[in-house]
Short mmCIF file of C-alpha atoms in Angstrom, two decimals:
data_model
loop_
_atom_site.label_atom_id
_atom_site.label_comp_id
_atom_site.label_asym_id
_atom_site.label_seq_id
_atom_site.Cartn_x
_atom_site.Cartn_y
_atom_site.Cartn_z
CA MET A 256 105.72 62.46 213.37
CA SER A 257 107.40 59.13 212.78
CA THR A 258 104.88 56.50 211.71
CA THR A 259 107.25 53.60 212.15
CA GLY A 260 108.42 51.80 215.24
CA ALA A 261 107.47 49.12 217.70
CA THR A 262 103.83 50.01 218.12
CA ALA A 263 101.31 49.04 215.44
CA ASP A 264 99.15 52.06 216.24
CA PRO A 265 101.35 55.07 216.99
CA LEU A 266 98.35 57.42 217.15
CA ALA A 267 96.77 55.32 219.90
CA ALA A 268 100.11 55.26 221.71
CA LEU A 269 100.05 59.05 221.88
CA GLY A 270 96.84 58.78 223.86
CA SER A 271 98.82 57.31 226.75
CA LEU A 272 101.18 60.29 227.04
CA PRO A 273 100.98 62.11 230.39
CA GLY A 274 98.05 64.49 230.48
CA VAL A 275 96.57 63.49 227.12
CA ALA A 276 93.77 61.39 228.62
CA ASP A 277 92.77 64.37 230.76
CA SER A 278 92.66 66.59 227.66
CA VAL A 279 90.55 64.04 225.80
CA GLU A 280 88.08 63.82 228.68
CA SER A 281 87.91 67.59 229.10
CA VAL A 282 87.18 68.04 225.41
CA ARG A 283 84.47 65.40 225.47
CA LYS A 284 82.72 67.11 228.38
CA ALA A 285 82.93 70.52 226.69
CA VAL A 286 81.49 69.16 223.44
CA ASP A 287 78.74 67.27 225.25
CA ARG A 288 77.67 70.42 227.07
CA VAL A 289 77.07 72.25 223.79
CA TYR A 290 75.24 69.33 222.22
CA GLY A 291 73.06 69.11 225.32
CA HIS A 292 71.96 72.74 225.11
CA ARG A 293 68.22 73.02 224.65
CA ILE A 294 68.57 75.37 221.65
CA MET A 295 70.37 72.60 219.73
CA ARG A 296 67.12 70.64 219.48
CA ARG A 297 65.49 73.34 217.38
CA ARG A 298 68.18 75.47 215.79
CA SER A 299 71.25 73.32 215.30
CA ASN A 300 71.61 74.38 211.65
CA GLU A 301 71.99 78.00 212.75
CA ILE A 302 74.65 77.03 215.28
CA THR A 303 76.52 75.07 212.60
CA SER A 304 76.43 78.01 210.18
CA GLU A 305 77.63 80.46 212.80
CA ALA A 306 80.39 78.09 213.92
CA ALA A 307 81.57 77.78 210.32
CA LEU A 308 81.78 81.56 209.94
CA ARG A 309 83.61 82.01 213.23
CA GLY A 310 85.93 79.11 212.50
CA ALA A 311 86.89 80.57 209.13
CA ARG A 312 87.55 83.93 210.75
CA GLY A 313 89.81 82.28 213.34
CA SER A 314 91.76 80.29 210.77
CA ALA A 315 92.30 83.37 208.62
CA ALA A 316 93.50 85.31 211.68
CA LEU A 317 96.21 82.71 212.28
CA SER A 318 97.30 83.14 208.66
CA GLY A 319 97.67 86.90 209.06
CA ALA A 320 94.19 88.22 208.22
CA ASP A 321 92.78 89.08 211.64
CA TRP A 322 89.45 90.65 210.70
CA ALA A 323 86.54 91.47 212.97
CA LEU A 324 83.76 88.92 212.75
CA GLU A 325 81.26 91.46 211.46
CA GLU A 326 83.64 92.45 208.67
CA VAL A 327 83.84 88.81 207.59
CA ARG A 328 80.06 88.55 207.82
CA ARG A 329 79.26 91.60 205.71
CA ARG A 330 82.01 91.39 203.07
CA THR A 331 81.09 89.91 199.70
CA ASP A 332 84.28 90.53 197.69
CA PHE A 333 87.34 88.62 198.83
CA SER A 334 89.54 89.16 195.80
CA ALA A 335 90.91 92.67 196.32
CA GLU A 336 94.00 92.29 198.53
CA ASP A 337 96.06 89.61 200.24
CA GLU A 338 94.15 89.63 203.53
CA ALA A 339 90.81 89.49 201.73
CA ARG A 340 92.00 86.54 199.68
CA THR A 341 93.11 84.77 202.85
CA VAL A 342 89.70 85.27 204.46
CA GLY A 343 87.99 84.13 201.28
CA ALA A 344 90.13 80.99 201.17
CA ALA A 345 89.27 80.20 204.81
CA LEU A 346 85.56 80.61 204.09
CA ARG A 347 85.74 78.36 201.04
CA LEU A 348 87.63 75.69 202.97
CA THR A 349 85.11 75.69 205.79
CA ALA A 350 82.28 75.23 203.31
CA GLU A 351 84.16 72.49 201.45
CA ALA A 352 85.23 70.47 204.49
CA GLY A 353 81.78 69.04 205.10
CA GLN A 354 81.58 67.76 201.53
CA LEU A 355 84.71 65.64 201.87
CA LEU A 356 83.92 63.52 204.91
CA SER A 357 83.04 60.38 202.96
CA ILE A 358 86.31 60.52 201.01
CA TRP A 359 88.66 61.26 203.92
CA ARG A 360 88.90 57.75 205.39
CA GLN A 361 89.42 56.17 201.95
CA SER A 362 91.72 58.74 200.37
CA PRO A 363 93.04 61.46 202.69
CA LEU A 364 95.69 62.58 200.20
CA ARG A 365 92.99 63.20 197.63
CA VAL A 366 91.12 65.30 200.16
CA LEU A 367 94.21 67.33 200.99
CA ALA A 368 94.79 68.02 197.30
CA ARG A 369 91.18 69.15 196.98
CA LEU A 370 91.47 71.42 200.00
CA HIS A 371 94.54 73.09 198.53
CA LEU A 372 92.77 73.50 195.20
CA VAL A 373 89.88 75.24 196.96
CA ALA A 374 92.16 77.45 199.05
CA ALA A 375 94.67 78.45 196.39
CA ALA A 376 92.41 78.62 193.38
CA ASP A 377 94.56 81.15 191.52
CA ARG A 378 98.04 79.68 192.01
CA GLY A 379 98.52 78.17 188.55
CA ASP A 380 100.17 74.78 188.16
CA ALA A 381 101.06 74.59 191.87
CA VAL A 382 97.40 74.25 192.85
CA GLY A 383 96.32 70.92 194.29
CA ARG A 384 99.69 69.18 194.10
CA ARG A 385 102.54 68.66 196.54
CA ARG A 386 105.48 70.99 196.25
CA GLN A 387 108.42 69.76 194.26
CA SER A 388 112.10 69.67 195.15
CA GLY A 389 113.47 73.21 195.42
CA GLU A 390 110.05 74.82 195.20
CA LYS A 391 109.55 77.72 197.61
CA VAL A 392 106.76 77.76 200.19
CA ASP A 393 104.71 80.87 200.85
CA GLU A 394 103.96 80.45 204.56
CA PRO A 395 105.61 83.54 206.09
CA LEU A 396 104.17 83.19 209.59
CA VAL A 397 105.59 79.67 210.11
CA GLU A 398 109.37 79.54 210.50
CA LEU A 399 109.86 75.87 211.29
CA PRO A 400 112.54 73.92 209.42
CA LEU A 401 111.18 72.89 206.01
CA PRO A 402 111.46 69.17 205.16
CA ASP A 403 112.53 68.32 201.62
CA ALA A 404 110.06 66.99 199.07
CA ASP A 405 111.10 63.35 199.50
CA GLU A 406 110.56 63.47 203.27
CA VAL A 407 107.21 65.14 202.73
CA ALA A 408 106.09 62.40 200.36
CA GLY A 409 107.12 59.63 202.76
CA ARG A 410 105.55 61.17 205.84
CA LEU A 411 102.31 62.04 204.04
CA GLU A 412 102.03 58.47 202.81
CA GLY A 413 102.59 57.19 206.35
CA LEU A 414 99.95 59.54 207.73
CA SER A 415 97.54 58.49 205.01
CA GLN A 416 98.03 54.82 205.84
CA LEU A 417 97.31 55.46 209.51
CA ILE A 418 94.08 57.28 208.69
CA ILE A 419 92.91 54.61 206.26
CA ALA A 420 93.73 51.84 208.74
CA GLY A 421 91.75 53.54 211.48
CA GLY A 422 92.58 52.54 215.01
CA SER A 423 91.66 53.26 218.59
CA ALA A 424 93.19 56.72 218.98
CA PRO A 425 90.86 59.38 220.40
CA ALA A 426 89.57 61.87 217.84
CA LEU A 427 91.43 64.71 219.52
CA VAL A 428 94.77 62.89 219.15
CA THR A 429 94.20 62.09 215.47
CA ALA A 430 93.04 65.63 214.71
CA ALA A 431 96.03 67.14 216.49
CA VAL A 432 98.50 64.91 214.65
CA VAL A 433 96.94 65.61 211.25
CA HIS A 434 97.02 69.34 211.96
CA GLY A 435 100.56 69.31 213.34
CA GLU A 436 101.97 67.10 210.62
CA LEU A 437 100.59 69.25 207.82
CA ILE A 438 102.05 72.42 209.34
CA ALA A 439 105.37 70.71 209.98
CA LEU A 440 105.58 69.38 206.42
CA ARG A 441 103.97 72.28 204.54
CA PRO A 442 103.35 69.94 201.60
CA PHE A 443 101.95 72.65 199.33
CA ALA A 444 103.48 75.81 197.95
CA SER A 445 100.99 77.96 199.88
CA HIS A 446 97.97 77.94 202.24
CA ASN A 447 99.29 75.06 204.36
CA GLY A 448 98.00 76.51 207.63
CA LEU A 449 94.50 76.95 206.28
CA VAL A 450 94.53 73.44 204.83
CA ALA A 451 95.87 71.95 208.08
CA ARG A 452 93.11 73.54 210.14
CA ALA A 453 90.46 72.44 207.66
CA ALA A 454 91.80 68.89 207.87
CA GLU A 455 91.63 69.07 211.67
CA ARG A 456 87.98 70.08 211.31
CA ILE A 457 87.30 67.11 209.02
CA VAL A 458 88.77 64.68 211.57
CA LEU A 459 86.74 66.13 214.43
CA ILE A 460 83.52 65.93 212.42
CA GLY A 461 84.12 62.56 210.77
CA SER A 462 85.21 60.90 214.01
CA GLY A 463 81.83 61.61 215.57
CA LEU A 464 83.27 63.87 218.26
CA ASP A 465 81.65 66.93 216.66
CA PRO A 466 79.32 65.57 213.94
CA LYS A 467 77.38 68.82 213.48
CA SER A 468 80.60 70.89 213.34
CA ILE A 469 79.59 73.26 216.12
CA CYS A 470 82.87 73.31 218.08
CA PRO A 471 85.29 75.21 215.81
CA ALA A 472 88.83 74.56 216.99
CA GLU A 473 89.99 77.43 214.75
CA VAL A 474 88.21 79.85 217.08
CA GLY A 475 90.16 78.49 220.02
CA HIS A 476 93.48 78.49 218.20
CA ALA A 477 92.97 82.15 217.34
CA GLU A 478 91.88 83.02 220.88
CA LEU A 479 94.93 81.34 222.37
CA GLY A 480 97.02 83.48 220.04
CA ARG A 481 99.59 82.97 217.32
CA ALA A 482 102.55 82.97 219.73
CA ALA A 483 101.09 80.11 221.77
CA TYR A 484 100.14 78.29 218.56
CA LEU A 485 103.67 78.47 217.19
CA ALA A 486 105.19 77.51 220.53
CA ALA A 487 102.97 74.43 220.71
CA LEU A 488 103.90 73.56 217.13
CA ASP A 489 107.56 73.69 218.15
CA GLY A 490 106.71 71.00 220.69
CA TYR A 491 105.09 68.87 218.02
CA VAL A 492 108.03 69.21 215.65
CA SER A 493 110.45 68.27 218.45
CA GLY A 494 108.89 64.82 218.50
CA THR A 495 109.49 64.46 222.23
CA PRO A 496 106.75 62.95 224.40
CA GLU A 497 106.46 66.24 226.30
CA GLY A 498 106.26 68.27 223.10
CA MET A 499 103.68 65.99 221.52
CA ALA A 500 101.56 65.99 224.67
CA ALA A 501 101.73 69.78 224.87
CA TRP A 502 100.58 70.12 221.24
CA ILE A 503 97.68 67.71 221.77
CA ALA A 504 96.68 69.59 224.93
CA HIS A 505 96.87 72.88 223.02
CA CYS A 506 94.56 71.49 220.33
CA GLY A 507 92.23 70.18 223.02
CA ARG A 508 92.03 73.60 224.63
CA ALA A 509 91.25 75.09 221.21
CA VAL A 510 88.31 72.70 220.77
CA GLU A 511 87.06 73.56 224.25
CA LEU A 512 87.17 77.27 223.44
CA GLY A 513 85.36 76.62 220.18
CA ALA A 514 82.69 74.75 222.13
CA ARG A 515 82.45 77.65 224.56
CA GLU A 516 81.96 80.05 221.65
CA SER A 517 79.05 78.02 220.30
CA ALA A 518 77.56 77.71 223.77
CA ALA A 519 77.53 81.51 223.92
CA VAL A 520 75.79 81.60 220.52
CA CYS A 521 73.20 79.15 221.88
CA GLU A 522 72.61 81.38 224.89
CA ALA A 523 72.23 84.45 222.65
CA LEU A 524 69.71 82.67 220.43
CA GLN A 525 67.81 81.50 223.47
CA ARG A 526 67.56 85.09 224.69
CA GLY A 527 66.43 86.21 221.26
CA ALA A 528 69.46 88.43 220.89
CA ALA A 529 70.98 86.83 217.80
#
């Protein structure tokens, strides 16, 4: 995403793209329905914990480790093979995201470095730092053109400035741009998808749209499927108004599906079945 141009708040400008306002409103209604559920008054911590588990499972699935929820729930060792390490990284990121909210608005680049450190704990000197010129990226499921290190540095700095400055953009728009930009740039040598989805979660929580983190967009992204996810990312990378609007709408639908998932958990708890 270009962060320069005539408008002083390019994120807010994206909110005026055709169809984006409808996505924003639809997401707000879906989130409000979950927060209004009677079970939330007594057992919101349980809903948050379950949403975190399901969100981690969804994010891992998009990174190639599509495990059944109960397998994620029962497993204790995530160090044995590549898929297990991916699931373990997703779980760690989900747990860490909530601890970084106070830092995000002051230093988003610091938060991103921390997220990569948490995700890629065993990657040696590449952990927690942006990739360098000529350094390979281990992100086999994403085949978008890879920007060079100088472009990555400039665009990350622009994104950081927009986040620190704040603005009037809806939370969904900001979350979608943060997510899309991090996948497009792949600023780290590995785990960029997991980090991007964790950053999206941080924006949705910190913005106040989903303060209890009970509407896991990762669940929706996984449910919509990897093919749809990658197609929507192509739209983001194109930079066209239609492509950007389609990506934001895709992210909005993912949040709605995450909200629906937690609403089902609420219903199950209310019936005494979970």
